[in-house]
Each structure stands twice: as C-alpha cells, then as structure tokens.
XYZ file of C-alpha atoms in Angstrom:
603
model
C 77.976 92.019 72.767
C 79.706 92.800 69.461
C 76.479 91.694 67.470
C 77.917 92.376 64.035
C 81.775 91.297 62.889
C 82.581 91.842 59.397
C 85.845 92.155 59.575
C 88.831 90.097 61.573
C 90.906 91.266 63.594
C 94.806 90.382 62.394
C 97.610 90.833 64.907
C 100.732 90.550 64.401
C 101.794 87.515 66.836
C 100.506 84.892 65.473
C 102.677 81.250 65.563
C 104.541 82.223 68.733
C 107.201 79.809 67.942
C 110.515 81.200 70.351
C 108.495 83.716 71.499
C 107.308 83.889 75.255
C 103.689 82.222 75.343
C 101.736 84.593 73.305
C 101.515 88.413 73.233
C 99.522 90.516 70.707
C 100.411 93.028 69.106
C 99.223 95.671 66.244
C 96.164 95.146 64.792
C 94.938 94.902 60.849
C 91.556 94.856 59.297
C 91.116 92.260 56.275
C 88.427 90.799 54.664
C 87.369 87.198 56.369
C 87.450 85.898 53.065
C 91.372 86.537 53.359
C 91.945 83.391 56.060
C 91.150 80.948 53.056
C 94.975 81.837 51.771
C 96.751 83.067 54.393
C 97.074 80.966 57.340
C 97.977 83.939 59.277
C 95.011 85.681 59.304
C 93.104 82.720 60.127
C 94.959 82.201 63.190
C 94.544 85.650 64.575
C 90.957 84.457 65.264
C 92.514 82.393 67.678
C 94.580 85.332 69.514
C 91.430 87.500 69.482
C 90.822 84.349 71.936
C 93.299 84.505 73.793
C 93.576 88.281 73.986
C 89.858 88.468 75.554
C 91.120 85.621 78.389
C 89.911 87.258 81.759
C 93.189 85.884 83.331
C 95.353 87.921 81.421
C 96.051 91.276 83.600
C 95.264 91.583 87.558
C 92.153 92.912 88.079
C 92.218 93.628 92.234
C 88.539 93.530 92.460
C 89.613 92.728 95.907
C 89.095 96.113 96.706
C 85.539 95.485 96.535
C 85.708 92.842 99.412
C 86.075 92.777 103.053
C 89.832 92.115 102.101
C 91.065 95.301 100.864
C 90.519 98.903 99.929
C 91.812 101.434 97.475
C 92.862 104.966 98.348
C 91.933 105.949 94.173
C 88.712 107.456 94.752
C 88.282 106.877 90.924
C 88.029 103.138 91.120
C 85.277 101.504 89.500
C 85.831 98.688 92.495
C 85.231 101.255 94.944
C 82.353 102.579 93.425
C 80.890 99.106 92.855
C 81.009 98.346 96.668
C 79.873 101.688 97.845
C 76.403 101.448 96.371
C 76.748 102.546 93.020
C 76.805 98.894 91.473
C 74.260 98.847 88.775
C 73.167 96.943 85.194
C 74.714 99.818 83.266
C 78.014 100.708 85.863
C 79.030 97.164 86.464
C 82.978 96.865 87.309
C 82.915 92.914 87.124
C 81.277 92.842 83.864
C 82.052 89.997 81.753
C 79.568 90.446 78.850
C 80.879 91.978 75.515
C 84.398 90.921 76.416
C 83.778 87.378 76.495
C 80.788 86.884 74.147
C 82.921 88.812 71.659
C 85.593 86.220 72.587
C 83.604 83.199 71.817
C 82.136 85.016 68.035
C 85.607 84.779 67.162
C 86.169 81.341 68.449
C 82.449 80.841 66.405
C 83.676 81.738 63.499
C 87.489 80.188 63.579
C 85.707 76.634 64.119
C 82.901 77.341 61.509
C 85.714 78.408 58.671
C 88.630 76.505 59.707
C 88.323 73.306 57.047
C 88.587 75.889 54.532
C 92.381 76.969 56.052
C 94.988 75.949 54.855
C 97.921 76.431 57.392
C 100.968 74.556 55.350
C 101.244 72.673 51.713
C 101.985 69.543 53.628
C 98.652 67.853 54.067
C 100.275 65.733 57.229
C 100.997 68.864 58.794
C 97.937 70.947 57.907
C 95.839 68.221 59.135
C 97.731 68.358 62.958
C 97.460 72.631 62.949
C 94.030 72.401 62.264
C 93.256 69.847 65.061
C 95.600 71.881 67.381
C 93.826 75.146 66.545
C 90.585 73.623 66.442
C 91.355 72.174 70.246
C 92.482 75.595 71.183
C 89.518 77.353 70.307
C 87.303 75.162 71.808
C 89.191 75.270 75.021
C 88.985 78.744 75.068
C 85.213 79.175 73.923
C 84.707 76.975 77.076
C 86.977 79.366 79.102
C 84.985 82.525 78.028
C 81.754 80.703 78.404
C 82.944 80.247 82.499
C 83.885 83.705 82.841
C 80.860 85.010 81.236
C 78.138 82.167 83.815
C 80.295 83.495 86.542
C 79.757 87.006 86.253
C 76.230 86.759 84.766
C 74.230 83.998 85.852
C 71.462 84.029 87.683
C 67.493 83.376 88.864
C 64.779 84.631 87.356
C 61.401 83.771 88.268
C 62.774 80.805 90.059
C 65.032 79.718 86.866
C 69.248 79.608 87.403
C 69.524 81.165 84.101
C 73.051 81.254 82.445
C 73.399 83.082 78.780
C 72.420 82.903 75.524
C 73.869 80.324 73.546
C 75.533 80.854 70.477
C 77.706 78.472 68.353
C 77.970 79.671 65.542
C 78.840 82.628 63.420
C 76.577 85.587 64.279
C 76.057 87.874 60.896
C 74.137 90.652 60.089
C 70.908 88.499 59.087
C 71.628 86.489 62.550
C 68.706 85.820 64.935
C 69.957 87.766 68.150
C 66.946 87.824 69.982
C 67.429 84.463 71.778
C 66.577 83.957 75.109
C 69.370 82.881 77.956
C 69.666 79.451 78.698
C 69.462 77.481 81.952
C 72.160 77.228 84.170
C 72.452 73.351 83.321
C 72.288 73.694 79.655
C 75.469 76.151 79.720
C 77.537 73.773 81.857
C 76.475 71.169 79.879
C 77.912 73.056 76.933
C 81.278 73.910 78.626
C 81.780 70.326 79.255
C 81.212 69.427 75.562
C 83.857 72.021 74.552
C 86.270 70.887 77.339
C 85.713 67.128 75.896
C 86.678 68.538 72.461
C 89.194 70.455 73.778
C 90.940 67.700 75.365
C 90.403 65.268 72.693
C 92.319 67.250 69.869
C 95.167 68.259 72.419
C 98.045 67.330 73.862
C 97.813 67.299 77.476
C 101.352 69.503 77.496
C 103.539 70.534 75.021
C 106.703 68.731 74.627
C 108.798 67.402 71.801
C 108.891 63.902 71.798
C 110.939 60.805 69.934
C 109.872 58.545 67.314
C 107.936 56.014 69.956
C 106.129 59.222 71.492
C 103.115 60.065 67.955
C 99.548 59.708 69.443
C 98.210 56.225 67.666
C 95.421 58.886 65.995
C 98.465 60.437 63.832
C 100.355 56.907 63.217
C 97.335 55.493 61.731
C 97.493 58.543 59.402
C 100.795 57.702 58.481
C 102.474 60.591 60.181
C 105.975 58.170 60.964
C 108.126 61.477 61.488
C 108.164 62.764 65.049
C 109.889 66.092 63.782
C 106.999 67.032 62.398
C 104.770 66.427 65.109
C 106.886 68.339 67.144
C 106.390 71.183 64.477
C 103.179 71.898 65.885
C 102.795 70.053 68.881
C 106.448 70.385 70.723
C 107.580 72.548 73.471
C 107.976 76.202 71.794
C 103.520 76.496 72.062
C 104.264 76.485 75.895
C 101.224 78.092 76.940
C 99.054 77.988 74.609
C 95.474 76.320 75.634
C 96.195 72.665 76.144
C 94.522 69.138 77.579
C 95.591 70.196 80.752
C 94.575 73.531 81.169
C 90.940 72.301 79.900
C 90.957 69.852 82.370
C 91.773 73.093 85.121
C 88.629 75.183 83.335
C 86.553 71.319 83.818
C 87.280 72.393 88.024
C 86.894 75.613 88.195
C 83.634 75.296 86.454
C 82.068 72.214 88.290
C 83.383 74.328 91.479
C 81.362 77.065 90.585
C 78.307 74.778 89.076
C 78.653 72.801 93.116
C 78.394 75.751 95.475
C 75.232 76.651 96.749
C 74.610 79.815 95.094
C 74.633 78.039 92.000
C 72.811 74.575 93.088
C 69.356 74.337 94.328
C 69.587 70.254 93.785
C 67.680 70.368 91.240
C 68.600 72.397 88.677
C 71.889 71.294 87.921
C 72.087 67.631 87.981
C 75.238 65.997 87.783
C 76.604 68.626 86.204
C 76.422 70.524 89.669
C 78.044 68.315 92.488
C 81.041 68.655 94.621
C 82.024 65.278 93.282
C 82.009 66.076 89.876
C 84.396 68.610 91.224
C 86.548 67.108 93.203
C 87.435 64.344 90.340
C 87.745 67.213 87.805
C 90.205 68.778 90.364
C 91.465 65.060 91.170
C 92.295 64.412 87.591
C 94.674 67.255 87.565
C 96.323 66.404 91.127
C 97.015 62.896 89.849
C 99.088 64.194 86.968
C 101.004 66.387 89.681
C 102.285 63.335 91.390
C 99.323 63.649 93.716
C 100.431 65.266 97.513
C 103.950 64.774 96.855
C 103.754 66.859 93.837
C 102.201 69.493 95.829
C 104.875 72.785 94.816
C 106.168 73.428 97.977
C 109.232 75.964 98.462
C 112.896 75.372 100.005
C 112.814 76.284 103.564
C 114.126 79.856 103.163
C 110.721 80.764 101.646
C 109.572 80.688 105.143
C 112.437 83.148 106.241
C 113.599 85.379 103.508
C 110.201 85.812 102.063
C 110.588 84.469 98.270
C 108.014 83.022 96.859
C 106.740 82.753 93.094
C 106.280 86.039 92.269
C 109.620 87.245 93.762
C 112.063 84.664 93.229
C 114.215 86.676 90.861
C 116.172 83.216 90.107
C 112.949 81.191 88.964
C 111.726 84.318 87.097
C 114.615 85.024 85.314
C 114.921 81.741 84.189
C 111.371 81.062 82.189
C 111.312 81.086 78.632
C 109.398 80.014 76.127
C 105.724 79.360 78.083
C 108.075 76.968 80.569
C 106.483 77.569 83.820
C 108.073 77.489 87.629
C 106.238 74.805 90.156
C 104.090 76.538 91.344
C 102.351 77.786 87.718
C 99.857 75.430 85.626
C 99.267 78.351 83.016
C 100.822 81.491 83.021
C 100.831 85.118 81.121
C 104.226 85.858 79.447
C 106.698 87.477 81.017
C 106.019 91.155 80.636
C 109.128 93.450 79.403
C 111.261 94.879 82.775
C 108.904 97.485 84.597
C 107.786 98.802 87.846
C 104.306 99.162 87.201
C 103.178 97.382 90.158
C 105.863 98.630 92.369
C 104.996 102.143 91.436
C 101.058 101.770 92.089
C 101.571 99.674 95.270
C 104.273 100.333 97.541
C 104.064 102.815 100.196
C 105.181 106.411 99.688
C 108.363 106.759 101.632
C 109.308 103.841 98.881
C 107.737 106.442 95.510
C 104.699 104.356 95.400
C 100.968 105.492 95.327
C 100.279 102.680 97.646
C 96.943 101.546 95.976
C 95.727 98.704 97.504
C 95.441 98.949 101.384
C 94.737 95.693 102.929
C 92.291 95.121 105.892
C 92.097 94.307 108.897
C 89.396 91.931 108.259
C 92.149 90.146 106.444
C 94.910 90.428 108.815
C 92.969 89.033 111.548
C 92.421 85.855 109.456
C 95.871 84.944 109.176
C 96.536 82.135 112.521
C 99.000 82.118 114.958
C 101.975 80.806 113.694
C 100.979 77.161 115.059
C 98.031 77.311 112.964
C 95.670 78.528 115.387
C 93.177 81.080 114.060
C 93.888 84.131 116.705
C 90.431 83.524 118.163
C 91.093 80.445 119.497
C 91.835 80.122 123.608
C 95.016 77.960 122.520
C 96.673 80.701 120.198
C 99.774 82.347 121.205
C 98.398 85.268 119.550
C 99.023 88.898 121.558
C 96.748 92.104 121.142
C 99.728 93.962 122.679
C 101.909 92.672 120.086
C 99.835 91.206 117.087
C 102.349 90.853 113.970
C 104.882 88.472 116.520
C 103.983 84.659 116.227
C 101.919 85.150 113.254
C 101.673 82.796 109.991
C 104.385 84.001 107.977
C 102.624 84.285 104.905
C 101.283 87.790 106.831
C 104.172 89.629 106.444
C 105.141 88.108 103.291
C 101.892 88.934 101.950
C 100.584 92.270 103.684
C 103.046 95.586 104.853
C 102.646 96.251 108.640
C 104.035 98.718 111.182
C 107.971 98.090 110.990
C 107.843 95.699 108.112
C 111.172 96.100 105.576
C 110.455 96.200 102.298
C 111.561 97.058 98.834
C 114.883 98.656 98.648
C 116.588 100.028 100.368
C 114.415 97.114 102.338
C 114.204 99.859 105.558
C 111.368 99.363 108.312
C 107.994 101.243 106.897
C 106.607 103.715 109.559
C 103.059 104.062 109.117
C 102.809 105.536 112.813
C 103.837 108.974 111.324
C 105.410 110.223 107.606
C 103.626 109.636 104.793
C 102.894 106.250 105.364
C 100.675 106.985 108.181
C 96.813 107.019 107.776
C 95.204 109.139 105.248
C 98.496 111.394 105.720
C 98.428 112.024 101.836
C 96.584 111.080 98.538
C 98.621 107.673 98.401
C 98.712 106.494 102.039
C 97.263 103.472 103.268
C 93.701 104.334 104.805
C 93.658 100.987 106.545
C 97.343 100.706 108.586
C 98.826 98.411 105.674
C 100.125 97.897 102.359
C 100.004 94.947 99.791
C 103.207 92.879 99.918
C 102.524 90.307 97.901
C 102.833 90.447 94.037
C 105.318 93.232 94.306
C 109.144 92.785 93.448
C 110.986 93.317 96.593
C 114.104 94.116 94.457
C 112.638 97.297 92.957
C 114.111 100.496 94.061
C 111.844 103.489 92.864
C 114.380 106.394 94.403
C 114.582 109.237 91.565
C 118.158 108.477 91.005
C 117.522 105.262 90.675
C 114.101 104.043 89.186
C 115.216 100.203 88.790
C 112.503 97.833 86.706
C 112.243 93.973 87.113
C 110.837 91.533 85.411
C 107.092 89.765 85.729
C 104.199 87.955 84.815
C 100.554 87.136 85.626
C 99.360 83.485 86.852
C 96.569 83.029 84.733
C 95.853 79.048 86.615
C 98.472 78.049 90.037
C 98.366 74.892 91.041
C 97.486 75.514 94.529
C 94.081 76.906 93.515
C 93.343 73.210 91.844
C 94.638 71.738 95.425
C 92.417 74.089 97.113
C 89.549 73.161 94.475
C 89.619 69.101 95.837
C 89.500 70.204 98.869
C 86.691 71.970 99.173
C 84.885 69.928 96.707
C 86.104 66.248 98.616
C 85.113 67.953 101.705
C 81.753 69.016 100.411
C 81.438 65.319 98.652
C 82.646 63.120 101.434
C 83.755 64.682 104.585
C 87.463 65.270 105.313
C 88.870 62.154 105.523
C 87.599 60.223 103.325
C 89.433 59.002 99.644
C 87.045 57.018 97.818
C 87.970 56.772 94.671
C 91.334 55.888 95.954
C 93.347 59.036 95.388
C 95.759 57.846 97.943
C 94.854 61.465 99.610
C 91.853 63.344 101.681
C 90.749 66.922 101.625
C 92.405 66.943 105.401
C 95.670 65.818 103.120
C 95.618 68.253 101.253
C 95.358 71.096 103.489
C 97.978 69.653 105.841
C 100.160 69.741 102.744
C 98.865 73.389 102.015
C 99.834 74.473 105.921
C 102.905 73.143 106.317
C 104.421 74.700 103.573
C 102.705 77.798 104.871
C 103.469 77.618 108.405
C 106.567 75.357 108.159
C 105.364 73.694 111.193
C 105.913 69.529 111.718
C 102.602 69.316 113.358
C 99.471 71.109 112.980
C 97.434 70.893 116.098
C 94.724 72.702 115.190
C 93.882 70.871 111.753
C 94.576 67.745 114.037
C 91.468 69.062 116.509
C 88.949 69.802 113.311
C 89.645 66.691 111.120
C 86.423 65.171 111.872
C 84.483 67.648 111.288
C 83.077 68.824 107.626
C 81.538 72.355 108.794
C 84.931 73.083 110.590
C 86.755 71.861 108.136
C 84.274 73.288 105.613
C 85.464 76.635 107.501
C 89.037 76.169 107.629
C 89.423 75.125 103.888
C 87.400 78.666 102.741
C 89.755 80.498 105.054
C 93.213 78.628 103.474
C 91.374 79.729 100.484
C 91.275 83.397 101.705
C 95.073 83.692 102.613
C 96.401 81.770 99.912
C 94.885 83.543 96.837
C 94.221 87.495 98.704
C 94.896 89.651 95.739
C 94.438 87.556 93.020
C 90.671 88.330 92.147
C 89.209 85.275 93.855
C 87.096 86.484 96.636
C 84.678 88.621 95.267
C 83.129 85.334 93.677
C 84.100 83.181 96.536
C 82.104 84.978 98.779
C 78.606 84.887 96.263
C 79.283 81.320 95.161
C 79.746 80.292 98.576
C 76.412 82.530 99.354
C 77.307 83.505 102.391
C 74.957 85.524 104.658
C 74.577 89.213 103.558
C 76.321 90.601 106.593
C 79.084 88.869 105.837
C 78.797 90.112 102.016
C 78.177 93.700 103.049
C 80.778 93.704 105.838
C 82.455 96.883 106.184
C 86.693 97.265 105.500
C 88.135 98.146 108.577
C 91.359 99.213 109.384
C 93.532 100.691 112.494
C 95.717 103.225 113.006
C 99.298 103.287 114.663
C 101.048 105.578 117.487
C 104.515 105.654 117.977
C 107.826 104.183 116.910
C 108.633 101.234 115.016
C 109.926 99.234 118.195
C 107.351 100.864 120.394
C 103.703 101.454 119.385
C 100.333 101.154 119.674
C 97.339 99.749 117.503
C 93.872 101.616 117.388
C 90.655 99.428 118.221
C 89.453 98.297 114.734
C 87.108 101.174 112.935
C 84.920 101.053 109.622
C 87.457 102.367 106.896
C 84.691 102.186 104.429
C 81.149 100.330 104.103
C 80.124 97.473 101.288
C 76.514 98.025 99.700
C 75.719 94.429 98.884
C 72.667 94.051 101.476
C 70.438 92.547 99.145
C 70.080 89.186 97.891
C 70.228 90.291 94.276
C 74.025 91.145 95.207
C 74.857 87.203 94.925
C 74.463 87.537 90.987
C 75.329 89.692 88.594
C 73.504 91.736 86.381
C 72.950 91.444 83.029
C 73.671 94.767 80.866
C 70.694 97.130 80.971
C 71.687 98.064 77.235
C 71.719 94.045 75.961
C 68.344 93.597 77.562
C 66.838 96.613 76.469
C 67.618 96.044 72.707
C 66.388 92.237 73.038
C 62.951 91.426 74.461
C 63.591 87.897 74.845
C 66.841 88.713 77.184
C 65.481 88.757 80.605
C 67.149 90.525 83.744
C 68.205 88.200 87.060
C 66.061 89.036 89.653
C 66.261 92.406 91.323
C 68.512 94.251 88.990
C-alpha cells in the first residue's frame, strides 16, 4: 500500500460530459491544497477511483483454472498455478492497487466540503453529493476486490483488512491490525447505503415533475440544472444501481462457505441477504421478462454482445446494450484481442487455449450434461448436438472463424498442437470475446471496435440463483418475486440452448444439491473467460482435487470432415493442493514492515 500521498494525482478527463463513460488520461502533480480552487483537481481524486476499478481491463486469470491454459510461458497466471504462487509473486494480488484506490477516495470525502465545483450554490451543493456518492460507491467496490483477494483465517479468525477511513499522512498510525471478516462487510454495506442514498439509481435527464423531493425542498425548481449533473451524459459513472450490483456480489462472496463458518458473519453472511441484494436489482429489470435475451439468430449466426457490430457501434455516451449493467468505454478501433487470441493460420498468437475440462461441461444440445445416459452426446463425433454456446464460445476442429471465416485445422498446420510458439497446446482456441469481423492478413490488418463489461446482467441473474437456491431450495419465491432460482435458470437455458423444453432442468427441479450443481455449472459456461472462476472455485471451497485439477487437452488426426480425437491427457498440472490455496496471501513486504499485520494461515 501507497502509505504516504502528498501529492494528487490530476488527469486530464475529468467531467466526462459527451465523452464515452470515463477514460484517463495524462497525469499532473499539484499540491492537494490546489482542489480548494479548482474543482478540477478535486475531481481527479475521483478518477484515481475509477482508474484503480479491478473491472476495467480483462485479466484471463482463467488460465490459472481447470478452464484454460496459456501457451506464453511468461505468464504470471501460469506461474501462479504451476507452484510458484507465493506472498511476494502473487498474480491475483489486489493489495496496493485497491488500498491506494480507497486513500484517494479517503481523502476526496475528508476534503470535499472545502470544494467548490461551480459559483452556483444550488449546483455545487448536487456535484458534491454526486461526487461524494461516487466515491463512496467506489471505496466500497475496492474494499470487495481487496476481501476477495485477501481475506482469510488466522488462528481460527476470517480476517479481512485493515480498515482505514480516513486520510493516511506521514504522521498516520499504519500499524493497525486487519479486521474481521464481519467488520469489513459491515463497512461495505455502510458505504453502499451512502452510496445509494446520494445517487441516482441511473442517469437520465428528467422534466420538471422528475427533482428528488431532497432537492425541491432546497428550492432547486429548475430541472435543467439537475440534469447538469445528474442527466444522461455521466452514463457510467458509479451510480444507485451499480452499488446495489457491488451489495450482491459482496453478500455472494460473504454467503459461500469459504467465507461463512455460521458464525462469524452473521447476517451479513447469508444466501438470503444475497439473493434480495441480487433480487433488488432483478426487480428493476422487469424481473424474468427483463431477462436480456437475444433474437433467435444469436443461436445460429453466433452474435452475441461482444460481437454484434450493430449494438456496438451504436453506444455512446456510457448508454449500454441489454445485456450490460456497467460497462468500460468503448476502446478506440483495434485488434488487440484478435491479434493475441486467434489461431495462427488467422495472424494470431493464439493465447488462451481452452480445455477440455471446459468443453466437456458444455450439455448436449437438449440440455443434458454429456454424462448423462439420456444425452445425444457422441464420442465419435463430440462438437455435433452440442449447446451452441460451445462453438460460439470455444474454436474446435473445423470451426470458421474470423475472416476470411474458413474452417480452422488444428489436425495439422500451425494450428495443430504445440506445432509452434502460438498454437493451441490443448486442441482449441478462445472464441468468445474476439471480433469475428477482424481480418489480421498483412494486406489487410482491419481493427474493430470494443469494450470491457465491467457488471452483465446475467451474472446478477446467476447471483439469485445460487443465493435463492442456497436460501430456499429451487422452487421456492418467498418474498414474492413472482420467480424461483429454477426460473431463472430456465430463463438462462433457453436463451442458451433455444430449446422450448428443458428436460433435464425439468428432472433436477426438486432437488437443491442438483440444482446446487447445475446452477455452478450455468455459472461456468456463461461467464468462461471473464475472470470469474478462479474465485468461484475458492469461494465455493470446493475439494482440493477439484482445485488442483490438471488442464487437459486432446489432440486431432486428420481432415476437417474426417478425424479423430486423442483420449484426454494432462496439458499442464495446478499446484493448489493445500488448503491455504482457498485464500490469498497477504504481501510478505506489508506484513514484514507492520508487526500488527498478520499472515492467513499457511502462507
């Protein structure tokens, strides 16, 4: 952790306005005295915020999963799972980024009656509130991010981090100890609440009958003006809504076992508290109807958010498709992600080789898992009468992709196994995320247009549903939603499968530990790449074979029509065979500089 900050950072973004959501730029050092009489600088404490959001850039620690490997042998990832994971090499680490974070947010909410953001007191009042909401949102955020990675037990204590709320200077007590699991979520929630109460739950611009009664009473009559700092150009900055998203993920995390003893956490640590959080959000949705699903050519052509040119093309100003509760901004026309993942008869370094761990949990495309003795699954031909979201998600032998959209050959070329540096070592490329409009030929080199998910709706579906399920078995709606878990993952199913019927959800509905199974599974498919199983898997505390399983991947004989598939093999092993592996360590260098911040058990 930054432990000293004399300075502020300035960047140059600072009021967004018509830009798209919020992108930093250059940086400026300047006294902190300096925010009393410029606005601007005051609200760069805010983007130093936003800038240190986790969300903001992919990070494919799924690479350190059963889900996928990399072929970089210079990935931290890959080092992390293959034993060198330590309290001074930690890939995941979340500690100086986000506790630097929150000492800006610290500071911003310490200074901020001393702003002054316009001469007109009505509207100075509103930017601070807004501003004030924002940063408390986000302190919450980073707070999340930084329990997540961190927390732990020691000497049969959940211990979370050290709380700090205000300014830390040079004459600052740093020496304090980490506090309990409870006492951190407790804390999130109070920032959330404040979060939520100084915010608008969306940004729009509304008429004269539209003011909040709080701004009416203080004679703010002109909507105009309201909409000056409230309305629909700050798109995407933190808002009621997205706090109410952190409010789930974080009572998700505070529910699972890994992180609940039944003791220790109270209410702040049940699956109800998670599933209303994650209710909460649904409701405002429009509830199972408002689930995003796609027009039926998703299920044929392949589209889907992060490749429907149309929908992409059209997003401006922090608006946001369906599918998207928060987003990044669109990032400037590029390849990047085309040029590290596609295969190498397409120019691309082919990065991220999924598994077939992963493959094989994709169901048949009735919904049976391929396990199951009612599956019309076929060794002899195993992509055929799959889900579809396989081959829109994962390359395979024969799949088309990018352009000039021909079938991929990984039976021989350089696509095959280990045939060069930037083949697949597992029989498969990543699919999803990528731009299947990109052409990287020499000649060529075309660039598209893209942007980062930070929150998608279907992760708060998936959130009440494992929560309800957890909280009340699969059918049940008690606090009369008007929907079950089992509704929402028939809702999540049929838009993947694009099936009438789901016979196999049908067969499991009764039961929570097969549903329990199922829902972790949907959870699997519908978020693989995305940076979401590393800490499903230790939240959920699964057993440690199933944490250290090994990658495994096949290789291919023949031609694209006619071929064969190896017998599954190791591609490469995970070193998480310890129960320490569950947590995360705190930074050797933070503990050894501060007696009083102890280490999680085993690290």
């Amino acid at each position: 952790m930054n432990r000293n900050i004399f300075v502020i950072l300035i960047l140059a973004v600072l009021f967004v306005s018509c830009s798209d959501v919020l992108d930093p730029s250059l940086e400026n050092n300047q006294g902190k005295n300096t925010t009393y009489v410029n606005p601007n600088f005051g609200y760069s404490l805010i983007v130093n915020g936003y800038d240190r959001v986790p969300l903001n850039n992919w990070s494919f620690n799924d690479v350190a999963t059963d889900d996928a490997v990399t072929n970089d042998p210079s990935n931290n990832y890959l080092k992390m799972a293959t034993g060198q994971l330590t309290s001074s090499n930690n890939a995941v680490d979340m500690w100086t980024n986000c506790n630097t974070g929150i000492q800006y947010m610290n500071i911003f909410i310490s200074e901020v009656n001393k702003m002054k953001f316009t001469e007109d007191a009505q509207g100075d009042m509103m930017y601070k509130d807004r501003m004030r909401g924002e940063a408390y949102g986000l302190r919450a955020l980073l707070m999340y991010h930084l329990l997540r990675a961190h927390a732990g037990w020691v000497n049969g204590k959940l211990l979370g981090f050290p709380i700090f709320l205000t300014e830390q200077a040079s004459g600052s007590n740093f020496n304090l100890p980490r506090a309990d699991f409870n006492t951190c979520m407790t804390q999130i929630y109070q920032d959330l609440d404040s979060a939520k109460s100084l915010l608008p739950t969306t940004y729009t611009d509304i008429t004269s009958t539209g003011i909040p009664a709080k701004y009416v009473s203080a004679g703010i009559t002109d909507y105009t003006k309201y909409n000056r700092v409230f309305g629909v150009k700050f798109l995407g900055l933190m808002s009621g809504l997205i706090s109410q998203a952190v409010r789930a993920q974080a009572a998700l995390l505070a529910a699972s076992p890994a992180f609940n003893d039944g003791s220790a956490n109270g209410s702040n640590g049940t699956w109800e508290t998670a599933a209303v959080a994650a209710a909460q959000i649904i409701n405002l949705k429009g509830g199972i109807a408002g689930f995003p699903a796609y027009p039926a050519a998703w299920f044929t052509n392949g589209t889907s958010w992060y490749n429907n040119s149309a929908e992409i093309s059209s997003l401006n100003n922090g608006t946001n498709p369906p599918e998207m509760l928060w987003r990044e901004g669109i990032q400037g026309a590029n390849n990047t992600l085309e040029t590290n993942n596609f295969p190498p008869s397409l120019n691309g370094n082919g990065r991220i080789n999924p598994t077939e761990n992963l493959v094989e949990a994709f169901p048949d495309k009735n919904g049976y898992p391929i396990t199951n003795t009612a599956s019309v699954y076929s060794s002899a031909n195993p992509y055929a009468n799959r889900d579809p979201r396989l081959l829109n998600y994962i390359v395979v032998h024969g799949s088309k992709a990018g352009v000039p959209n021909v079938p991929i050959n990984i039976a021989s070329g350089n696509d095959a196994v280990n045939n060069i540096a930037t083949s697949t070592r597992t029989g498969y490329y990543m699919r999803k995320l990528l731009r299947q409009d990109v052409n990287k030929a020499p000649n060529i080199n075309s660039t598209q247009i893209h942007y980062v998910p930070k929150i998608r709706y279907t992760e708060i579906y998936l959130i009440y549903a494992e929560a309800a399920n957890e909280a009340w078995g699969p059918l049940a709606d008690p606090k009369g939603y008007g929907y079950s878990a089992y509704d929402v993952i028939k809702a999540i199913r049929k838009r993947a499968l694009g099936i009438a019927t789901d016979p196999y959800l049908e067969s499991i509905k009764s039961d929570p530990a097969a549903m329990r199974q199922l829902i972790h599974n949907e959870r699997r498919l519908e978020l693989c790449f995305e940076g979401f199983r590393f800490w499903d898997l230790r939240r959920w505390k699964v057993t440690l074979p199933e944490l250290s399983a090994p990658a495994l991947g096949i290789t291919v004989t023949g031609t694209t029509s006619a071929y064969t598939i190896s017998t599954p093999a190791t591609v490469e092993t995970r070193q998480y065979n310890d129960k320490k592996y569950y947590y995360g360590p705190v930074p050797y260098g933070e503990t050894v500089k501060w007696s009083n911040l102890l280490q999680n058990d085993g690290w």
